Amino acid sequence: MIIEFLRNPKNTGSVISSSQFLVQEMISHISPENTIIELGAGSGVITRKLAEIQSVDTIYTYENNPIFHKSLIKIDKTICVSDLFTMKDRHQHQKVKTIISSIPFVNFSTETKAKALNDISTVLEHGGKLIQYTYLNRCPFGTDNLRENKLIQTNMKKVWLNFPPATVFVYEKNNHL
């Protein structure tokens, strides 16, 4: 993980893997379902925990780092995809209840964030959740972008027992906005 961060810090969100406390906070917000999408799966710390959940049949992991991709395909229940921007086409007829994201969106351009959030919103069903963490105390997307994509923040929690400490944001899609 450290080597990948040093190679490309804008694409690799962390120097070390997420702590068990951060992983548990992220997973505590998922809905029981068959399919989950995980964006920026990295080394697979969250993926492995998701694979242990009995009600989860399939985890689509989106990870563009080929080193991480190789380790992710070995995790039970996973289908690995390298490009986040194929998600909309791949899942547009299969709405999902939960998308978990570890992508460092704060490092992305405004246009890239807007496109990613639009694709996420298209794939989420009404009442579906986007669970995103960041090392900042603020939303990585911006309130206007969230509103345009019918996403409302329903929860926010700081996880101090992680290096660095992280903030988990939970957004819910509301088609009635």
mmCIF file of C-alpha atoms in Angstrom, residues 3-74:
data_model
loop_
_atom_site.group_PDB
_atom_site.id
_atom_site.type_symbol
_atom_site.label_atom_id
_atom_site.label_comp_id
_atom_site.label_asym_id
_atom_site.label_seq_id
_atom_site.Cartn_x
_atom_site.Cartn_y
_atom_site.Cartn_z
ATOM 1 C CA ILE A 3 4.584 1.787 -2.433
ATOM 2 C CA GLU A 4 1.398 2.399 -4.411
ATOM 3 C CA PHE A 5 0.776 5.634 -2.498
ATOM 4 C CA LEU A 6 4.305 6.827 -3.274
ATOM 5 C CA ARG A 7 3.885 5.925 -6.962
ATOM 6 C CA ASN A 8 0.623 7.807 -7.339
ATOM 7 C CA PRO A 9 -0.654 9.669 -4.256
ATOM 8 C CA LYS A 10 -3.596 11.241 -6.132
ATOM 9 C CA ASN A 11 -4.981 7.821 -7.079
ATOM 10 C CA THR A 12 -4.114 5.928 -3.900
ATOM 11 C CA GLY A 13 -6.049 7.504 -1.087
ATOM 12 C CA SER A 14 -3.986 6.267 1.859
ATOM 13 C CA VAL A 15 -0.522 5.231 2.927
ATOM 14 C CA ILE A 16 -1.838 2.298 4.968
ATOM 15 C CA SER A 17 -4.985 0.183 4.903
ATOM 16 C CA SER A 18 -8.137 1.301 6.675
ATOM 17 C CA SER A 19 -8.389 0.310 10.328
ATOM 18 C CA GLN A 20 -10.913 -2.248 11.542
ATOM 19 C CA PHE A 21 -12.776 0.645 13.187
ATOM 20 C CA LEU A 22 -13.175 2.519 9.900
ATOM 21 C CA VAL A 23 -14.158 -0.681 8.074
ATOM 22 C CA GLN A 24 -16.764 -1.471 10.728
ATOM 23 C CA GLU A 25 -18.231 2.031 10.564
ATOM 24 C CA MET A 26 -18.510 1.816 6.772
ATOM 25 C CA ILE A 27 -20.120 -1.627 6.824
ATOM 26 C CA SER A 28 -22.531 -0.734 9.627
ATOM 27 C CA HIS A 29 -24.515 1.396 7.154
ATOM 28 C CA ILE A 30 -25.080 -1.177 4.400
ATOM 29 C CA SER A 31 -28.506 -2.562 3.614
ATOM 30 C CA PRO A 32 -28.979 -6.337 3.520
ATOM 31 C CA GLU A 33 -28.885 -7.194 -0.159
ATOM 32 C CA ASN A 34 -27.418 -9.403 -2.841
ATOM 33 C CA THR A 35 -25.192 -6.924 -4.676
ATOM 34 C CA ILE A 36 -22.880 -4.179 -3.411
ATOM 35 C CA ILE A 37 -20.657 -1.857 -5.404
ATOM 36 C CA GLU A 38 -17.331 -0.847 -3.885
ATOM 37 C CA LEU A 39 -15.451 2.052 -5.444
ATOM 38 C CA GLY A 40 -11.717 2.348 -4.880
ATOM 39 C CA ALA A 41 -11.404 -1.066 -3.251
ATOM 40 C CA GLY A 42 -7.632 -0.719 -2.840
ATOM 41 C CA SER A 43 -6.016 -3.676 -1.113
ATOM 42 C CA GLY A 44 -9.424 -5.170 -0.272
ATOM 43 C CA VAL A 45 -9.737 -4.558 3.468
ATOM 44 C CA ILE A 46 -13.410 -3.568 3.165
ATOM 45 C CA THR A 47 -14.007 -6.105 0.375
ATOM 46 C CA ARG A 48 -12.946 -9.004 2.599
ATOM 47 C CA LYS A 49 -15.400 -7.928 5.322
ATOM 48 C CA LEU A 50 -18.197 -7.552 2.774
ATOM 49 C CA ALA A 51 -17.463 -11.060 1.452
ATOM 50 C CA GLU A 52 -18.051 -12.433 4.973
ATOM 51 C CA ILE A 53 -21.634 -11.094 5.053
ATOM 52 C CA GLN A 54 -23.984 -13.928 4.211
ATOM 53 C CA SER A 55 -26.645 -11.797 2.503
ATOM 54 C CA VAL A 56 -24.072 -10.389 0.055
ATOM 55 C CA ASP A 57 -23.804 -12.536 -3.077
ATOM 56 C CA THR A 58 -21.804 -10.263 -5.375
ATOM 57 C CA ILE A 59 -19.393 -7.389 -4.803
ATOM 58 C CA TYR A 60 -18.482 -5.320 -7.841
ATOM 59 C CA THR A 61 -15.141 -3.764 -6.971
ATOM 60 C CA TYR A 62 -14.019 -0.828 -9.054
ATOM 61 C CA GLU A 63 -10.263 -0.368 -8.765
ATOM 62 C CA ASN A 64 -7.969 1.073 -11.424
ATOM 63 C CA ASN A 65 -4.651 0.072 -9.820
ATOM 64 C CA PRO A 66 -3.519 -3.189 -11.506
ATOM 65 C CA ILE A 67 -1.537 -4.280 -8.422
ATOM 66 C CA PHE A 68 -4.623 -4.038 -6.198
ATOM 67 C CA HIS A 69 -6.818 -5.491 -8.945
ATOM 68 C CA LYS A 70 -4.779 -8.726 -8.924
ATOM 69 C CA SER A 71 -5.350 -9.240 -5.200
ATOM 70 C CA LEU A 72 -9.063 -8.331 -5.374
ATOM 71 C CA ILE A 73 -9.938 -11.041 -7.904
ATOM 72 C CA LYS A 74 -8.866 -13.637 -5.318
#
